Short mmCIF file of C-alpha atoms in Angstrom, two decimals:
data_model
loop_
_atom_site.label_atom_id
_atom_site.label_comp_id
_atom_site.label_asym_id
_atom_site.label_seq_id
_atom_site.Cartn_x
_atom_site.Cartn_y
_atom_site.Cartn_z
CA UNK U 1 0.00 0.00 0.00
CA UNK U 2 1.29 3.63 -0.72
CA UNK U 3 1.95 6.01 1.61
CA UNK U 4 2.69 8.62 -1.28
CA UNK U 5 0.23 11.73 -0.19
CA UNK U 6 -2.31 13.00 -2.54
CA UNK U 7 -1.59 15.88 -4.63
CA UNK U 8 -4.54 18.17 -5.71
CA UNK U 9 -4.51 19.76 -8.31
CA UNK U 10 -6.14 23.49 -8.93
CA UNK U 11 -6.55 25.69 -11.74
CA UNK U 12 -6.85 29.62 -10.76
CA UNK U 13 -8.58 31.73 -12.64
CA UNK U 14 -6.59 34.67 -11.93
CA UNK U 15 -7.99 37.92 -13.53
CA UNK U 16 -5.38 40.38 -12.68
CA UNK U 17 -7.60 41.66 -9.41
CA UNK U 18 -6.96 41.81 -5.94
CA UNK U 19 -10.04 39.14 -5.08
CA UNK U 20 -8.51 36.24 -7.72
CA UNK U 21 -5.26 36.94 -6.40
CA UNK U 22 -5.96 35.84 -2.74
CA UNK U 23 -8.34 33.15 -3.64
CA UNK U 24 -5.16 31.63 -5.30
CA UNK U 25 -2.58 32.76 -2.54
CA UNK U 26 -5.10 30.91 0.05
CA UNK U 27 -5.08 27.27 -2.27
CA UNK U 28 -1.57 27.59 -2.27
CA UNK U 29 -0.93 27.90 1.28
CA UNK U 30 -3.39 24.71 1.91
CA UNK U 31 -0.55 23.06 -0.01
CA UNK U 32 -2.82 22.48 -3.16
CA UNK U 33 -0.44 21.93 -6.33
CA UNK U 34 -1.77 25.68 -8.43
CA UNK U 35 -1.44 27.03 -11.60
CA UNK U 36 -2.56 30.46 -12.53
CA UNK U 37 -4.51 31.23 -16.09
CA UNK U 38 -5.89 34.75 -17.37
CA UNK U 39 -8.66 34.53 -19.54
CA UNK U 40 -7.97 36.90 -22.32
CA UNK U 41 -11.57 37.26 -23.62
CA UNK U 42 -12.61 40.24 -25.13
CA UNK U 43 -10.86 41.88 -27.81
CA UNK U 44 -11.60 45.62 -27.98
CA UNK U 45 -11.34 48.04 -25.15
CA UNK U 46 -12.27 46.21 -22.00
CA UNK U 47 -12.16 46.87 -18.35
CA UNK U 48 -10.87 43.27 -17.85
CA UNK U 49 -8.40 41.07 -19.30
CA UNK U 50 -6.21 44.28 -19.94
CA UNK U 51 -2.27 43.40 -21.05
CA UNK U 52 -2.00 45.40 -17.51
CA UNK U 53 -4.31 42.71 -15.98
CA UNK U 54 -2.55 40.21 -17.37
CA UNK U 55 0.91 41.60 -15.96
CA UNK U 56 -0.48 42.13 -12.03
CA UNK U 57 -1.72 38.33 -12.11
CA UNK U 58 1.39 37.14 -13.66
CA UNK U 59 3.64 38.91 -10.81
CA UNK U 60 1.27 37.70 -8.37
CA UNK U 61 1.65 33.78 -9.71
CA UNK U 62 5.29 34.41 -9.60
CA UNK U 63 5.21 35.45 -6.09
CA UNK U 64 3.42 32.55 -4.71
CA UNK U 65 5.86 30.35 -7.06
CA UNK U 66 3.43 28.71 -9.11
CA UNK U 67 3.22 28.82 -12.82
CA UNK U 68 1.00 31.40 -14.98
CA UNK U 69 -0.72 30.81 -18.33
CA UNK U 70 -2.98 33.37 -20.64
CA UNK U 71 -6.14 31.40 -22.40
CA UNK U 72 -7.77 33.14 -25.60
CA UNK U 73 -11.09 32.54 -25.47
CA UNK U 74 -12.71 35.75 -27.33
CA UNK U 75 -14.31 33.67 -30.06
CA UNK U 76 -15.97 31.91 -27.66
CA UNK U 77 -17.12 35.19 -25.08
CA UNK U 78 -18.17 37.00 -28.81
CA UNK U 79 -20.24 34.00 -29.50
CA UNK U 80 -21.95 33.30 -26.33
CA UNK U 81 -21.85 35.93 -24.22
CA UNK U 82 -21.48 39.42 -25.94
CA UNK U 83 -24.02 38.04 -28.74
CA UNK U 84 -26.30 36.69 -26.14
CA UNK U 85 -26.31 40.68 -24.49
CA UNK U 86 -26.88 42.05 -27.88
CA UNK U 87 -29.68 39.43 -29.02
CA UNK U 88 -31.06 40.02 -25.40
CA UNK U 89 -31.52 43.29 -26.08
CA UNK U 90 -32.85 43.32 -29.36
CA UNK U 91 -35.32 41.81 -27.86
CA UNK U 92 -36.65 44.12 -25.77
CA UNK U 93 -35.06 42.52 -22.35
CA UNK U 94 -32.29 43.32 -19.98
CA UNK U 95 -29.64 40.43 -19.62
CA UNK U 96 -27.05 39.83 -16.94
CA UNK U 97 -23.89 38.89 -18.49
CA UNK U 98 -21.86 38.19 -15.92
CA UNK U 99 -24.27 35.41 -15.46
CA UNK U 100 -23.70 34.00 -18.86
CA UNK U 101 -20.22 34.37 -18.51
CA UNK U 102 -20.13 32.01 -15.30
CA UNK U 103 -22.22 29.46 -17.00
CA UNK U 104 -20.65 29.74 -20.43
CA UNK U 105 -17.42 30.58 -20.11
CA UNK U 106 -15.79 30.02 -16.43
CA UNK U 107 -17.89 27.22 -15.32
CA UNK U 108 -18.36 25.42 -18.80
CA UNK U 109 -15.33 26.20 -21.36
CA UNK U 110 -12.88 26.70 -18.67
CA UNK U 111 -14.16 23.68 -16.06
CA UNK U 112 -13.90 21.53 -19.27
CA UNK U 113 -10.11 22.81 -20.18
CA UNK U 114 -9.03 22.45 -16.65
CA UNK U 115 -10.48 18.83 -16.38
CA UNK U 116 -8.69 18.04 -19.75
CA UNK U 117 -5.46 19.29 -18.13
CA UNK U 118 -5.89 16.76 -15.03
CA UNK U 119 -6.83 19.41 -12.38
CA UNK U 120 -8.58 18.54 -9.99
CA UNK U 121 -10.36 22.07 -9.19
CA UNK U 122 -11.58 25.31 -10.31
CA UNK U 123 -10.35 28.06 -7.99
CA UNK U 124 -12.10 31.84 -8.62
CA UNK U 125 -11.92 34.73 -5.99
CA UNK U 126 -16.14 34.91 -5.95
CA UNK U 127 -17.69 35.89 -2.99
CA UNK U 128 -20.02 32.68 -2.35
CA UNK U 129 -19.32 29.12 -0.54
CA UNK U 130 -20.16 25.49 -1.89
CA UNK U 131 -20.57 22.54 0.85
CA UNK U 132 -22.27 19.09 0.49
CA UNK U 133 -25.04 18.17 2.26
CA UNK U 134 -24.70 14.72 2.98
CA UNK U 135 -28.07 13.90 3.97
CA UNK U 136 -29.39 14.87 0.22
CA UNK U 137 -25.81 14.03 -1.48
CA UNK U 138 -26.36 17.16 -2.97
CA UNK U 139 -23.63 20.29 -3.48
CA UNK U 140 -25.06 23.69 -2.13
CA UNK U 141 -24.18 27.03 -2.92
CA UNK U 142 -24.51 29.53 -0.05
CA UNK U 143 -23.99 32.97 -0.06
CA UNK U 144 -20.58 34.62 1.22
CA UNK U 145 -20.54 35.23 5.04
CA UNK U 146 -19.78 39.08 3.80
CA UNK U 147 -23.52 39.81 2.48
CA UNK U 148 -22.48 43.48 0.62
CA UNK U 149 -19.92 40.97 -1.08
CA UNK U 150 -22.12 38.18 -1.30
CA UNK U 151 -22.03 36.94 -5.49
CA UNK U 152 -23.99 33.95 -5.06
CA UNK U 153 -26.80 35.68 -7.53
CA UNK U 154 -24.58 35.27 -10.55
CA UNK U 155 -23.93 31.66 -9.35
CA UNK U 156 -27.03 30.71 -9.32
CA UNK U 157 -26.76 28.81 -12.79
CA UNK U 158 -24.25 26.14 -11.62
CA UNK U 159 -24.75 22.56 -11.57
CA UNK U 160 -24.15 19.72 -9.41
CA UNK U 161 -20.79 18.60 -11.90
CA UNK U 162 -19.24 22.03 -12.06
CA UNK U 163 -20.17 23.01 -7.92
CA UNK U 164 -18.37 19.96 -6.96
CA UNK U 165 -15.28 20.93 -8.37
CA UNK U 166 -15.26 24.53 -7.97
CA UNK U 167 -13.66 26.33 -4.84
CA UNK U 168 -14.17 29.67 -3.46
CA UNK U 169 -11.84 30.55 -0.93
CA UNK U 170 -12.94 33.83 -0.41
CA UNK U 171 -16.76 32.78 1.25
CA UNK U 172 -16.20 33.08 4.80
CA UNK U 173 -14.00 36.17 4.37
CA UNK U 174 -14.77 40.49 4.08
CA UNK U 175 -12.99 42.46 1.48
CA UNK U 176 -11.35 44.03 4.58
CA UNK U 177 -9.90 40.78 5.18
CA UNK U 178 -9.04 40.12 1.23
CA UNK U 179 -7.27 43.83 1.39
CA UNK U 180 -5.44 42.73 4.23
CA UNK U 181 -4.01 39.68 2.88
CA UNK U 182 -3.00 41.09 -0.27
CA UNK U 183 -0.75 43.49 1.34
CA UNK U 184 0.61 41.66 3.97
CA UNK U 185 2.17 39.61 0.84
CA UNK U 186 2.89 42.94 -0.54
CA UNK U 187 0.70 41.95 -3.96
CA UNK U 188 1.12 44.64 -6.87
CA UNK U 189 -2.44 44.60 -6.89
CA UNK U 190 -3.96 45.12 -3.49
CA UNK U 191 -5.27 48.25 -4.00
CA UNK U 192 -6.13 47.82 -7.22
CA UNK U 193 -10.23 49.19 -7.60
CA UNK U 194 -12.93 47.11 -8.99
CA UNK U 195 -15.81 48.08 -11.79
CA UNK U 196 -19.56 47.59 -11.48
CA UNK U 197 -19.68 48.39 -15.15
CA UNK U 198 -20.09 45.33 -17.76
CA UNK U 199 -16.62 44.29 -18.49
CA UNK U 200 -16.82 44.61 -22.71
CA UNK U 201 -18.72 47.79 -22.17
CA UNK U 202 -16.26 50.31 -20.31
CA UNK U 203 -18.51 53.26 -20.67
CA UNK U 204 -21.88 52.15 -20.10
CA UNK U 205 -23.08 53.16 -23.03
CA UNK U 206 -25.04 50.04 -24.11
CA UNK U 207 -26.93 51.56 -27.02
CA UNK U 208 -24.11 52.85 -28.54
CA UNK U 209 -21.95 49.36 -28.02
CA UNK U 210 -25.09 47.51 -29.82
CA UNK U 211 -25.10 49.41 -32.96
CA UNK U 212 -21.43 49.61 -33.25
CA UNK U 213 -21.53 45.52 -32.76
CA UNK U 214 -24.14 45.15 -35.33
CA UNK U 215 -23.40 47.51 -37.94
CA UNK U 216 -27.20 48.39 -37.42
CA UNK U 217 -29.16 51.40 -36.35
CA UNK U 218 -32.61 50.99 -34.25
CA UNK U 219 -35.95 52.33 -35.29
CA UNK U 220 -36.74 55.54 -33.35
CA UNK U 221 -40.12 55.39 -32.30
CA UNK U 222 -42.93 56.71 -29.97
CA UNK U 223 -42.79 57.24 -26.34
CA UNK U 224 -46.27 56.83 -24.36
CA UNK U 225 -47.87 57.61 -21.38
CA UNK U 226 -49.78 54.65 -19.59
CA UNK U 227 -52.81 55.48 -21.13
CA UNK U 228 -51.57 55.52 -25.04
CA UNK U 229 -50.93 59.14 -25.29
CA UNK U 230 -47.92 59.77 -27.38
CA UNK U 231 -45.35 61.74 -25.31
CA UNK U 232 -42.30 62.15 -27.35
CA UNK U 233 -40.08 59.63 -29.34
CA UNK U 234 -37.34 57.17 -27.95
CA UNK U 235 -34.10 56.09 -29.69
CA UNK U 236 -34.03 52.95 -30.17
CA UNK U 237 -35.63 50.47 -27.51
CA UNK U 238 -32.39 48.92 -26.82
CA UNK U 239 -31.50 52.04 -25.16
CA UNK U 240 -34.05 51.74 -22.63
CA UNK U 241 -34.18 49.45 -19.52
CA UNK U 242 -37.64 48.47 -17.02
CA UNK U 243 -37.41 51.29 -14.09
CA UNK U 244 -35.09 54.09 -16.01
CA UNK U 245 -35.47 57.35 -15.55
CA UNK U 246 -32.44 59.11 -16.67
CA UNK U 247 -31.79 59.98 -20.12
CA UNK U 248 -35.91 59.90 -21.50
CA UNK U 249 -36.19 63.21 -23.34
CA UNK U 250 -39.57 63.88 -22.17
CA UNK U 251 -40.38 66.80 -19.75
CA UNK U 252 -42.78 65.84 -17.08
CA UNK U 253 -44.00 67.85 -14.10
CA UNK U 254 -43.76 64.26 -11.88
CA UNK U 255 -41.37 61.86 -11.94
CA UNK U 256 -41.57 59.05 -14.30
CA UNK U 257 -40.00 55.70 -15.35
CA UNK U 258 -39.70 52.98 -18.14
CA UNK U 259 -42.88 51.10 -17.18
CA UNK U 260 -43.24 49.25 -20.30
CA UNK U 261 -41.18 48.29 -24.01
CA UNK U 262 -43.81 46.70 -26.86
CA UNK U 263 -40.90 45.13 -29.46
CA UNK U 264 -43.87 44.61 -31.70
CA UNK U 265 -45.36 48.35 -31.51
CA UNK U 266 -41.89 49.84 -31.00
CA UNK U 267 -43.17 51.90 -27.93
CA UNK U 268 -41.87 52.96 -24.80
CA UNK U 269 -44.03 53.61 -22.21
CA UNK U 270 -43.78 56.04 -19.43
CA UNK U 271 -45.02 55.86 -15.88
CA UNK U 272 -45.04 57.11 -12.48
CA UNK U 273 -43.53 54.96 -10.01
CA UNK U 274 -46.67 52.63 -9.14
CA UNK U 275 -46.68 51.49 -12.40
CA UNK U 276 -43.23 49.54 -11.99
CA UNK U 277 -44.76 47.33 -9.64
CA UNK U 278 -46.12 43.45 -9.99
CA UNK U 279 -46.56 41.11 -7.60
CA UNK U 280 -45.67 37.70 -9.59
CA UNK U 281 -42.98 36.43 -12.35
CA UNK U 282 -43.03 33.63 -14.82
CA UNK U 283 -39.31 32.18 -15.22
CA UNK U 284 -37.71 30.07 -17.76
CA UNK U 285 -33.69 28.22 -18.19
CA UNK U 286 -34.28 27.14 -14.54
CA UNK U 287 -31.26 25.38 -12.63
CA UNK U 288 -32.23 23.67 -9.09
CA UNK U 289 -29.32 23.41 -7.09
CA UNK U 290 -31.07 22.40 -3.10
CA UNK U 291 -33.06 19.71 -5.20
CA UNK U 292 -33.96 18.29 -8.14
CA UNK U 293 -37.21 19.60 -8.71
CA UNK U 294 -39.85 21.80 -6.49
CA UNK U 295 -42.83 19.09 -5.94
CA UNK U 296 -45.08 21.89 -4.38
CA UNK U 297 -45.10 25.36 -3.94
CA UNK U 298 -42.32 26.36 -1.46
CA UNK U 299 -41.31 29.55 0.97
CA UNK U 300 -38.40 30.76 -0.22
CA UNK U 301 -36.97 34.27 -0.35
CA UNK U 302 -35.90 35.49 -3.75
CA UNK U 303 -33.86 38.44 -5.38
CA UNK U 304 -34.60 39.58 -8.65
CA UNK U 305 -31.82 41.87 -9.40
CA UNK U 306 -27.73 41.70 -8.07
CA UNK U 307 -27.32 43.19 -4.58
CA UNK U 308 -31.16 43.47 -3.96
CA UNK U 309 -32.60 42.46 -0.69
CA UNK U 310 -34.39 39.05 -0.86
CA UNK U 311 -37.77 39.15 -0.19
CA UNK U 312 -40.12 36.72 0.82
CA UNK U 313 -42.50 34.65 -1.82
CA UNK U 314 -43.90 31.41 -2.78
CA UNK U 315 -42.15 29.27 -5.82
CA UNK U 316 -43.66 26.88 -7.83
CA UNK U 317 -42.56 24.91 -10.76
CA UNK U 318 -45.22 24.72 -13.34
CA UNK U 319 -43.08 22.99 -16.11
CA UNK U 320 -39.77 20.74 -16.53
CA UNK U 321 -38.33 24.66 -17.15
CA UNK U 322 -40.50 27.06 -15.29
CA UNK U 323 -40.87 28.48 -12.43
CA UNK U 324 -44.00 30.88 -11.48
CA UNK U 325 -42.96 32.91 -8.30
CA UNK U 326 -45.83 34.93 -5.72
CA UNK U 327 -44.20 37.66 -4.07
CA UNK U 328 -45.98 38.58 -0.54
CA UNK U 329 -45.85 42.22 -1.77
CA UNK U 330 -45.91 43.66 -5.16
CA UNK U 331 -41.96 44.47 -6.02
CA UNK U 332 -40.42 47.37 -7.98
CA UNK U 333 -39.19 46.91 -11.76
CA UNK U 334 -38.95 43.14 -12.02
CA UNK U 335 -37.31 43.23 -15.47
CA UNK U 336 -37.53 40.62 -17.87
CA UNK U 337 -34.10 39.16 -19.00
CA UNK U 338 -32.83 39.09 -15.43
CA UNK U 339 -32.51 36.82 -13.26
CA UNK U 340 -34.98 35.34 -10.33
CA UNK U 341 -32.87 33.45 -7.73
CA UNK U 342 -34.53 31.83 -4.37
CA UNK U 343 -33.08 31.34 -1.10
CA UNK U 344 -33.70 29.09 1.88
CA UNK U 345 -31.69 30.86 4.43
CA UNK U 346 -27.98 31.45 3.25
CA UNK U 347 -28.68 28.53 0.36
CA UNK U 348 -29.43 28.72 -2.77
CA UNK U 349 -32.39 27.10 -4.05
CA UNK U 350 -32.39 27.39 -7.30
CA UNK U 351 -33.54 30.15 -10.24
CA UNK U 352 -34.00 30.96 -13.64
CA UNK U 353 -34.36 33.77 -16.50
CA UNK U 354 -37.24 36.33 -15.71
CA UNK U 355 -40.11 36.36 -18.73
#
């Protein structure tokens, strides 16, 4: 019998940041066998993936002594994330692409590539924590002990295969802590700032992004008011979002808000604040993660947007790949094209794609 000890082996996806830098610093100091790997993914201006990102992750691999590769994946991010965004768009909704990255890219392309490699684990510096519940035999996500950190939303979409072989170190740690560690090991990047933006849009702009990555300009059409009344014209209805106020072009003696987009009519319609709320949603591309399917309608609390407080509702699966969720109180701008994700507690239930 050998008494050779087992070595694990962990890919890190190191972006260049201060958060994917400790997540990899922590694997290496559990004695895990690491190897570093930038994804280089989009290939116009980007607020990621930089040559500069690339250089701070690559000084930070050879600090901890562990070896540092750059993927190209940009075909792949064009073709299903940045076209997903765009198509999303076009059709009147509001995607989340940093969930279709995790699922597409990080979780699917990468997982694959790092199983092909013979390692063991996928190591990324989001804010969420995986266990296994051994009564069900099932691999939870929970949020990250740091709630304003907490990125379990955009993990909703993993599945049992990729959770158990993914590792988040940084769960059960703040970004106090994270800042902390990076300079106590005197990283280049430890005070290095972080975006909220979309990565492959630097300036926000979405409208403008679209019709420069189509090639296509968008029918201008009318803006309403909640009882038909034209109002003014819009610019294109992928430049409008569910709840927006900023940026209308109509002059209004109240308040108002994108309470409505008709694809079909080409409309934008206008509303005061009561009109964003709704008390139910119909979801669709649903991934169970407590269970492997919701037998009867179940108390759960759920977030419909990143970094919104959950709030209590019932769930109930209507279909193999629908959900149909009651809030308790009618919620503000539940947008279609984002996503609905439940929680029991700190655990993730489950979600799906808002219709």
């Amino acid at each position: 019998m050998s008494n050779e000890a087992v070595i694990i082996r962990a890919l890190c996806a190191m972006s260049g940041g201060v958060d994917s830098s400790v997540a990899a610093a922590i694997m290496v100091e559990q004695g895990l066998h690491c190897v570093g790997v930038t994804l280089k993914l989009f290939k116009g201006e980007s607020r990621c993936c930089s040559l500069a990102d690339v250089n701070d992750a690559r000084n930070v691999a050879f600090g901890l002594g562990i070896d540092h590769y750059v993927l190209n994946f940009t075909e792949e991010f064009d073709a299903r994330v940045v076209r997903h965004f765009v198509e999303t768009y076009e059709q009147g909704l509001t995607p989340n692409p940093c969930i279709e990255c995790n699922r597409s890219i990080k979780f699917n392309l990468l997982l694959l590539r790092a199983r092909q490699l013979d390692f063991d684990l996928l190591v990324t510096g989001h804010y969420a924590r995986v266990t296994h519940d051994p009564s069900s035999g099932r691999y939870l996500l929970l949020k990250a002990l740091d709630e304003k950190k907490d990125q379990s939303y955009v993990l909703y979409c993993l599945t049992q295969a990729q959770l158990e072989r993914a590792r988040f170190p940084l769960g059960g740690l703040s970004k106090n802590d994270v800042r902390k560690i990076a300079e106590d090991k005197k990283f280049v990047n430890a005070a290095k700032g972080e975006s909220q933006d979309i990565c492959f849009v630097p300036h926000g702009d979405y409208g403008n992004f679209i019709e420069e990555y189509t090639g296509k300009t968008y029918p201008h059409g009318d803006i309403i008011d909640t009882d038909g009344n034209v109002i003014g014209k819009h610019k294109g209805l992928i430049r409008y979002t569910i709840g927006q106020r900023r940026g209308l072009g109509v002059a209004a003696n109240v308040p108002v808000y994108v309470a409505a987009k008709s694809t079909g009519a080409n409309t934008v319609t206008l509303g005061p604040d009561s009109a964003l709320y709704s008390k139910s949603l119909e979801a669709k591309d649903i991934n169970l993660i407590a269970c492997e399917d919701i037998k009867k309608p179940m108390r759960v609390m759920v977030r419909t947007r990143y970094q919104q407080t959950a709030q209590s509702a019932t769930a109930e699966q209507t279909g193999e790949d629908r959900l149909r969720i009651e809030f308790d109180s009618p919620q503000r701008a539940i947008t279609g094209g984002q996503a609905a994700v439940m929680y029991d507690g700190d655990v993730v239930v489950g979600g799906g794609t808002i219709l």
